Short mmCIF file of C-alpha atoms and ligand atoms in Angstrom, two decimals:
data_model
loop_
_atom_site.label_atom_id
_atom_site.label_comp_id
_atom_site.label_asym_id
_atom_site.label_seq_id
_atom_site.Cartn_x
_atom_site.Cartn_y
_atom_site.Cartn_z
CA MET A 176 6.87 29.93 5.57
CA TRP A 177 9.22 27.35 3.38
CA GLU A 178 12.73 28.86 2.61
CA ILE A 179 13.45 27.94 -0.70
CA SER A 180 16.28 29.17 -3.26
CA ASP A 181 14.62 27.65 -6.57
CA TYR A 182 11.89 25.61 -7.62
CA LEU A 183 12.21 23.45 -10.44
CA PHE A 184 9.93 21.91 -12.93
CA ALA A 185 11.06 18.09 -14.34
CA ASP A 186 9.64 17.12 -17.80
CA SER A 187 10.82 13.46 -17.36
CA PRO A 188 12.29 10.89 -14.62
CA PRO A 189 15.48 11.23 -16.02
CA GLU A 190 15.45 14.75 -15.97
CA ALA A 191 13.66 15.43 -12.22
CA VAL A 192 16.75 12.55 -11.28
CA SER A 193 19.23 14.97 -12.87
CA LEU A 194 17.74 18.46 -11.34
CA MET A 195 17.90 16.82 -7.81
CA ARG A 196 21.44 15.91 -8.35
CA GLN A 197 22.87 19.28 -9.81
CA GLY A 198 22.14 21.18 -6.69
CA PRO A 199 23.40 22.94 -5.01
CA GLY A 200 22.47 21.72 -1.36
CA LYS A 201 19.74 19.82 -0.63
CA GLY A 202 16.78 18.94 -2.65
CA ILE A 203 13.14 17.60 -2.07
CA TYR A 204 10.35 16.03 -5.03
CA LEU A 205 7.10 17.56 -4.54
CA ALA A 206 4.05 15.64 -6.62
CA GLY A 207 0.72 17.07 -4.88
CA GLY A 208 2.22 18.58 -1.62
CA THR A 209 -0.31 17.61 0.62
CA ASP A 210 2.06 15.61 3.12
CA LEU A 211 4.92 18.50 2.13
CA LEU A 212 3.26 21.55 2.57
CA LEU A 213 2.18 20.47 5.83
CA ASN A 214 5.71 19.85 7.30
CA PRO A 215 8.03 21.41 5.19
CA PRO A 216 11.17 19.62 5.38
CA GLU A 217 14.08 21.66 5.44
CA CYS A 218 15.56 21.79 2.30
CA ASP A 219 17.63 24.20 -0.33
CA PHE A 220 15.39 23.45 -3.91
CA VAL A 221 12.40 21.51 -5.10
CA VAL A 222 12.17 19.77 -8.06
CA ASP A 223 8.26 19.87 -8.97
CA ILE A 224 7.52 15.96 -10.39
CA SER A 225 3.69 16.82 -11.90
CA ARG A 226 4.66 17.67 -15.05
CA ALA A 227 7.20 14.74 -15.57
CA GLY A 228 4.38 12.43 -17.49
CA ILE A 229 3.83 9.56 -14.82
CA SER A 230 0.64 9.77 -14.10
CA ASN A 231 -1.29 7.39 -16.31
CA ILE A 232 -2.73 4.53 -15.43
CA ALA A 233 -2.26 1.54 -18.61
CA ARG A 234 -2.74 -1.57 -18.99
CA THR A 235 0.96 -3.21 -20.67
CA PRO A 236 0.78 -5.59 -23.56
CA GLY A 237 1.44 -8.78 -20.68
CA GLY A 238 -2.07 -7.77 -19.09
CA ASP A 239 -0.80 -6.11 -15.97
CA VAL A 240 -2.01 -2.87 -14.79
CA PHE A 241 1.01 -0.08 -14.79
CA LEU A 242 -0.30 2.91 -12.22
CA GLY A 243 2.51 6.07 -11.90
CA ALA A 244 3.49 7.38 -9.27
CA GLY A 245 1.77 10.83 -10.21
CA VAL A 246 -1.52 9.14 -10.41
CA THR A 247 -3.85 11.20 -7.40
CA LEU A 248 -5.93 8.76 -4.89
CA GLN A 249 -9.05 10.26 -6.67
CA ASP A 250 -8.08 8.68 -10.24
CA LEU A 251 -7.40 5.57 -8.05
CA ALA A 252 -10.38 5.79 -6.84
CA THR A 253 -12.38 6.06 -10.16
CA ASN A 254 -10.23 4.59 -12.74
CA GLU A 255 -12.28 1.88 -14.62
CA LEU A 256 -8.30 -0.82 -14.46
CA VAL A 257 -8.16 -0.36 -10.82
CA THR A 258 -12.16 -0.47 -10.01
CA SER A 259 -12.15 -3.46 -11.47
CA PHE A 260 -8.82 -4.90 -10.24
CA ALA A 261 -9.38 -7.53 -7.86
CA GLY A 262 -12.40 -6.54 -6.26
CA GLY A 263 -11.50 -3.38 -6.20
CA GLU A 264 -10.53 -2.96 -3.32
CA LEU A 265 -7.06 -0.81 -3.98
CA SER A 266 -9.67 2.16 -5.07
CA ARG A 267 -12.17 0.91 -1.87
CA VAL A 268 -9.20 1.99 0.25
CA ALA A 269 -8.26 5.03 -2.15
CA SER A 270 -11.84 7.11 -1.96
CA GLN A 271 -11.54 6.62 1.84
CA CYS A 272 -7.51 8.55 1.95
CA GLY A 273 -8.74 12.14 3.77
CA ASN A 274 -11.29 14.24 1.43
CA ARG A 275 -11.73 15.17 -2.20
CA PRO A 276 -9.96 18.05 -2.51
CA VAL A 277 -6.69 15.81 -0.85
CA ARG A 278 -7.76 13.56 -3.10
CA ASN A 279 -7.28 15.37 -5.74
CA LEU A 280 -3.62 15.91 -5.43
CA ALA A 281 -2.41 13.44 -3.02
CA THR A 282 -0.36 10.88 -5.52
CA ILE A 283 -0.42 7.18 -5.00
CA GLY A 284 3.72 7.72 -5.14
CA GLY A 285 3.61 10.72 -2.42
CA ASN A 286 1.72 8.35 -0.53
CA LEU A 287 4.26 5.46 -0.39
CA CYS A 288 7.67 7.51 -0.80
CA ASN A 289 7.25 9.43 2.66
CA ALA A 290 6.83 6.31 4.45
CA ARG A 291 5.08 6.68 7.10
CA SER A 292 3.88 2.58 8.34
CA SER A 293 0.12 3.92 8.29
CA ALA A 294 0.50 5.19 4.21
CA ASP A 295 -3.19 3.58 3.56
CA THR A 296 -2.02 1.91 0.22
CA ALA A 297 0.68 0.50 1.28
CA PRO A 298 -1.07 -2.65 2.59
CA ILE A 299 -3.28 -3.27 0.13
CA LEU A 300 -0.72 -2.90 -2.56
CA LEU A 301 1.96 -5.39 -0.72
CA ALA A 302 -1.06 -7.76 0.14
CA LEU A 303 -1.25 -7.69 -4.07
CA ASP A 304 2.81 -8.18 -4.90
CA ALA A 305 2.75 -4.84 -6.27
CA THR A 306 6.00 -4.13 -8.27
CA CYS A 307 8.15 -0.54 -7.86
CA PHE A 308 9.51 1.29 -10.71
CA ILE A 309 12.34 2.87 -10.01
CA THR A 310 14.58 5.30 -12.28
CA ASP A 311 18.07 6.60 -12.23
CA GLN A 312 19.77 9.07 -14.34
CA ASP A 313 20.50 6.73 -16.64
CA SER A 314 19.38 3.07 -15.14
CA GLN A 315 15.93 1.63 -14.06
CA GLU A 316 14.90 -0.62 -11.24
CA SER A 317 11.74 -2.92 -10.42
CA LEU A 318 11.53 -5.00 -7.11
CA PRO A 319 9.08 -5.92 -4.64
CA LEU A 320 7.04 -3.29 -2.98
CA ASP A 321 8.21 -5.01 -0.02
CA ASP A 322 11.67 -4.16 -0.25
CA PHE A 323 10.87 -0.51 -0.77
CA PHE A 324 10.30 0.22 2.49
CA VAL A 325 13.65 0.22 4.55
CA GLY A 326 13.63 2.05 7.89
CA PRO A 327 11.17 4.87 9.63
CA GLN A 328 9.93 6.94 7.14
CA GLN A 329 12.51 6.22 4.88
CA THR A 330 12.43 4.13 1.79
CA ILE A 331 15.70 2.35 -0.38
CA LEU A 332 15.17 5.40 -2.70
CA GLU A 333 17.47 8.16 -1.45
CA ASN A 334 17.90 10.37 -4.44
CA ARG A 335 16.55 8.23 -6.99
CA LEU A 336 12.88 8.41 -8.38
CA LEU A 337 9.85 6.14 -8.19
CA VAL A 338 7.81 6.08 -11.59
CA GLY A 339 5.77 3.87 -11.06
CA LEU A 340 3.64 0.48 -9.93
CA ALA A 341 2.56 -2.70 -11.67
CA LEU A 342 -0.22 -4.77 -10.82
CA SER A 343 0.55 -8.24 -11.45
CA ALA A 344 -2.48 -9.56 -14.42
CA GLU A 345 -1.68 -12.82 -12.04
CA VAL A 346 -3.45 -11.27 -9.40
CA SER A 347 -6.21 -9.56 -11.15
CA ASP A 348 -8.52 -12.14 -9.83
CA ARG A 349 -7.55 -11.97 -5.72
CA ARG A 350 -9.60 -12.03 -3.17
CA CYS A 351 -9.18 -9.07 -1.03
CA ALA A 352 -10.08 -7.30 1.49
CA SER A 353 -9.16 -4.65 4.16
CA SER A 354 -9.85 -2.33 7.06
CA LYS A 355 -8.42 -0.37 9.48
CA LEU A 356 -9.29 1.64 12.88
CA ILE A 357 -8.63 5.37 13.27
CA CYS A 358 -7.88 7.51 15.69
CA ARG A 359 -10.74 10.12 15.27
CA ALA A 360 -8.51 13.43 16.82
CA ASP A 361 -6.26 12.95 13.32
CA ASN A 362 -7.69 10.73 10.75
CA MET A 363 -4.54 8.52 11.19
CA ALA A 364 -4.43 4.44 11.87
CA LEU A 365 -4.37 3.14 14.66
CA ALA A 366 -4.34 -0.27 13.15
CA HIS A 367 -4.69 -1.19 9.26
CA VAL A 368 -4.74 -4.89 8.27
CA ALA A 369 -5.43 -5.88 4.33
CA VAL A 370 -5.64 -9.63 3.28
CA GLY A 371 -5.44 -11.50 -0.14
CA VAL A 372 -5.86 -15.16 -1.23
CA ASP A 373 -5.98 -16.93 -4.33
CA CYS A 374 -7.37 -20.36 -4.59
CA ARG A 375 -7.30 -22.69 -7.01
CA GLU A 376 -10.46 -25.60 -6.30
CA GLY A 377 -10.75 -24.45 -2.83
CA ARG A 378 -6.88 -24.91 -2.54
CA ILE A 379 -5.10 -21.62 -1.27
CA ASN A 380 -1.97 -21.29 -3.13
CA ALA A 381 -1.34 -17.79 -1.88
CA ALA A 382 -2.37 -15.38 1.12
CA ARG A 383 -1.32 -12.62 1.50
CA ILE A 384 -1.62 -10.09 5.33
CA ALA A 385 -0.19 -7.13 5.35
CA LEU A 386 0.37 -4.93 8.14
CA GLY A 387 0.46 -0.50 8.63
CA ALA A 388 0.65 1.50 11.31
CA VAL A 389 2.25 -1.74 13.59
CA ALA A 390 5.35 -1.33 13.43
CA PRO A 391 7.91 1.22 11.99
CA ILE A 392 7.37 0.65 7.92
CA PRO A 393 4.20 -1.08 6.38
CA LEU A 394 5.20 -4.87 6.44
CA ARG A 395 3.82 -8.46 5.69
CA ALA A 396 3.29 -11.02 8.48
CA THR A 397 4.58 -13.93 5.94
CA LEU A 398 4.86 -16.24 9.42
CA ALA A 399 1.10 -16.46 9.64
CA GLU A 400 0.74 -16.20 5.76
CA SER A 401 2.80 -19.28 5.06
CA THR A 402 0.19 -21.05 7.79
CA LEU A 403 -2.39 -20.58 4.75
CA ASP A 404 -0.38 -22.14 2.01
CA GLY A 405 -1.85 -25.03 1.17
CA PHE A 406 -5.23 -25.46 2.94
CA ASP A 407 -8.42 -26.88 1.42
CA ILE A 408 -10.84 -24.67 2.49
CA ASN A 409 -14.09 -27.14 1.24
CA SER A 410 -12.56 -30.32 3.17
CA GLU A 411 -12.14 -28.89 6.89
CA ASP A 412 -15.40 -28.35 8.61
CA LYS A 413 -16.08 -24.82 9.91
CA GLU A 414 -14.74 -25.49 13.88
CA THR A 415 -11.40 -26.05 12.40
CA LEU A 416 -11.23 -23.30 9.76
CA SER A 417 -12.43 -21.25 12.31
CA GLU A 418 -9.50 -21.71 14.97
CA MET A 419 -7.03 -22.30 11.33
CA ILE A 420 -8.04 -19.01 11.11
CA CYS A 421 -7.73 -17.96 14.96
CA ASP A 422 -4.53 -19.68 15.31
CA VAL A 423 -3.50 -17.55 11.58
CA ALA A 424 -4.56 -14.04 13.65
CA GLU A 425 -2.68 -14.86 16.44
CA LEU A 426 0.86 -15.18 14.25
CA ALA A 427 0.04 -12.64 12.62
CA ALA A 428 -0.07 -10.39 15.80
CA GLY A 429 2.81 -11.85 17.26
CA GLU A 430 4.24 -10.36 13.94
CA VAL A 431 4.41 -6.49 14.39
CA ASP A 432 5.95 -4.01 16.34
CA PRO A 433 3.72 -1.43 17.62
CA ILE A 434 4.30 1.78 18.95
CA ASP A 435 3.22 2.56 22.36
CA GLU A 436 1.95 6.19 22.94
CA HIS A 437 -0.86 8.36 23.42
CA ARG A 438 -2.97 7.54 20.80
CA ALA A 439 -3.06 3.80 21.48
CA SER A 440 -1.32 1.41 23.43
CA SER A 441 1.50 -0.81 21.43
CA GLU A 442 -1.14 -3.95 23.25
CA TYR A 443 -4.02 -2.41 22.06
CA ARG A 444 -2.68 -2.42 18.44
CA ARG A 445 -2.01 -5.97 18.32
CA ASP A 446 -5.32 -6.99 19.50
CA LEU A 447 -6.26 -4.69 16.51
CA VAL A 448 -4.10 -7.11 14.37
CA ARG A 449 -5.58 -9.91 15.81
CA VAL A 450 -9.22 -9.34 15.05
CA LEU A 451 -8.80 -7.35 11.62
CA THR A 452 -6.70 -9.89 10.59
CA ARG A 453 -10.06 -12.89 11.53
CA ARG A 454 -12.48 -10.61 10.81
CA LEU A 455 -10.81 -9.98 7.69
CA LEU A 456 -10.19 -13.87 6.93
CA GLU A 457 -13.84 -15.12 7.80
CA LYS A 458 -14.65 -12.77 4.87
CA VAL A 459 -12.57 -13.67 2.18
CA LEU A 460 -12.18 -17.39 2.74
CA ALA A 461 -16.54 -17.16 3.11
CA GLU A 462 -17.02 -15.46 0.01
CA ILE A 463 -14.75 -18.03 -2.26
CA ALA A 464 -16.18 -20.58 -0.47
CA ALA A 465 -19.42 -19.47 -1.43
CA GLU A 466 -18.35 -18.84 -4.67
CA SER A 467 -17.13 -21.80 -5.43
CA ALA A 468 -20.73 -23.41 -4.32
CA LEU A 469 -22.13 -21.54 -6.62
CA ASN A 470 -19.70 -22.59 -9.21
CA ASP A 471 -20.03 -26.48 -8.04
CA GLY A 472 -23.81 -25.78 -8.28
CA GLY A 473 -23.64 -24.51 -11.98
CA GLN A 474 -22.05 -27.42 -12.85
CA SER A 475 -23.87 -30.29 -11.80
C1 FAD B 1442 -6.53 16.60 5.47
C2 FAD B 1442 -5.37 15.12 4.70
C3 FAD B 1442 -5.65 13.87 5.09
C4 FAD B 1442 -5.27 12.92 5.17
N1 FAD B 1442 -5.30 11.63 4.85
C5 FAD B 1442 -4.83 10.67 4.81
C6 FAD B 1442 -5.66 9.30 4.96
O1 FAD B 1442 -6.38 9.36 4.98
N2 FAD B 1442 -4.53 8.19 4.39
C7 FAD B 1442 -3.22 8.40 4.31
O2 FAD B 1442 -2.31 7.66 3.94
N3 FAD B 1442 -2.46 9.63 4.25
C8 FAD B 1442 -3.34 10.99 4.07
N4 FAD B 1442 -3.23 12.19 4.45
C9 FAD B 1442 -1.19 12.40 3.54
C10 FAD B 1442 -1.17 12.22 2.13
O3 FAD B 1442 -2.39 13.77 1.62
C11 FAD B 1442 -1.56 11.28 1.63
O4 FAD B 1442 0.50 10.69 1.71
C12 FAD B 1442 -0.88 11.67 -0.08
O5 FAD B 1442 -0.76 10.82 -0.74
C13 FAD B 1442 0.84 11.97 -0.47
O6 FAD B 1442 1.16 12.53 -1.89
P1 FAD B 1442 1.73 13.75 -2.37
O7 FAD B 1442 1.61 13.50 -3.52
O8 FAD B 1442 0.94 14.87 -1.73
O9 FAD B 1442 3.34 14.28 -2.25
P2 FAD B 1442 3.87 14.97 -1.39
O10 FAD B 1442 3.76 15.69 -0.08
O11 FAD B 1442 4.33 15.82 -3.03
O12 FAD B 1442 5.47 14.54 -1.41
C14 FAD B 1442 5.41 13.62 0.02
C15 FAD B 1442 7.13 12.85 -0.61
O13 FAD B 1442 7.09 11.88 -0.98
C16 FAD B 1442 8.42 12.32 -1.83
N5 FAD B 1442 7.87 12.02 -3.33
C17 FAD B 1442 6.73 12.45 -4.23
N6 FAD B 1442 6.83 11.65 -5.26
C18 FAD B 1442 7.42 10.64 -5.29
C19 FAD B 1442 8.27 10.42 -6.42
N7 FAD B 1442 7.16 9.41 -7.49
N8 FAD B 1442 9.51 9.57 -6.00
C20 FAD B 1442 10.26 9.80 -4.81
N9 FAD B 1442 10.26 10.54 -3.68
C21 FAD B 1442 8.46 10.87 -4.01
C22 FAD B 1442 8.33 14.03 -1.36
O14 FAD B 1442 9.64 13.83 -1.66
C23 FAD B 1442 8.01 13.72 0.20
O15 FAD B 1442 9.12 13.48 0.18
C24 FAD B 1442 -3.68 12.99 4.22
C25 FAD B 1442 -2.86 14.95 4.25
C26 FAD B 1442 -3.74 15.63 4.44
C27 FAD B 1442 -3.37 17.06 4.52
#
């Protein structure tokens, strides 16, 4: 039984923060409730944000895609702006979270704000360089999702509200892929990897390797990423490319800090990072090479 003294509805983001700050006692925001109702935290009151007007998906005038924090995973899985963004990898990830009744309630904001290292939307959003919008009572802040997670189950928010995320138009054609291995007993990821690559005329000009469930927080393997910068995928023979991918995967595996527990050993999770990173990079770079060969063929 969850013992709370008050259940309040916020009609706007600033009102939500104001209610949270008013007290008395400790409050908690509630979005879809799929995490909170399973593991009710100790608190005195709840601020329900489902009516705060943050459930929209929209194209901004600059061409970015804005995702309100209250957007459900089911909306992410089906909305046309999301299914057509960067090959629709975010939609695919969302469509595989939980089951349909859970996805109908669960929000993208709740997935990120519970700050579990295994949160499924975090790696692909990191691979897409998502920007977070955070509101206080009378101010707003935006920051890279990279800076959002600060410790185990801890975000930079404190009592502030995550209003939404933006995906820049600049990454709308980023070639992405992601993969996770789950523990069958509880469906939680043992390791989750997402990669994203931008290429111009065969040369990599941005690479992202984002990891979940293998460190206290979701994170990017920045050392491994930087090894890919400037690499010309067309000028190298297959063997060199394959060696380079193995080296990058090895570096990514060295950047994680997995826990050792009953579901999987730390070494097993590290191995998963190595294998998944290699496979995803092979897939993405092969797709880019095939597309560039097709374009060259069309021009000749
Ligand atoms: C059966 C089942 C299966 C699941 N499967 C998966 C899965 O496959 N993958 C996966 O990643 N997760 C899974 N989950 C976990 C959960 O559904 C997701 O993490 C979900 O996205 C949480 O969203 P919510 O809106 O329900 O969050 P809530 O439970 O409402 O909130 C979660 C936390 O975030 C805070 N919060 C929510 N929104 C905001 C905001 N805008 N600003 C500040 N703080 C906020 C809340 O205070 C709370 O601490 C599953 C859960 C269940 C019950």
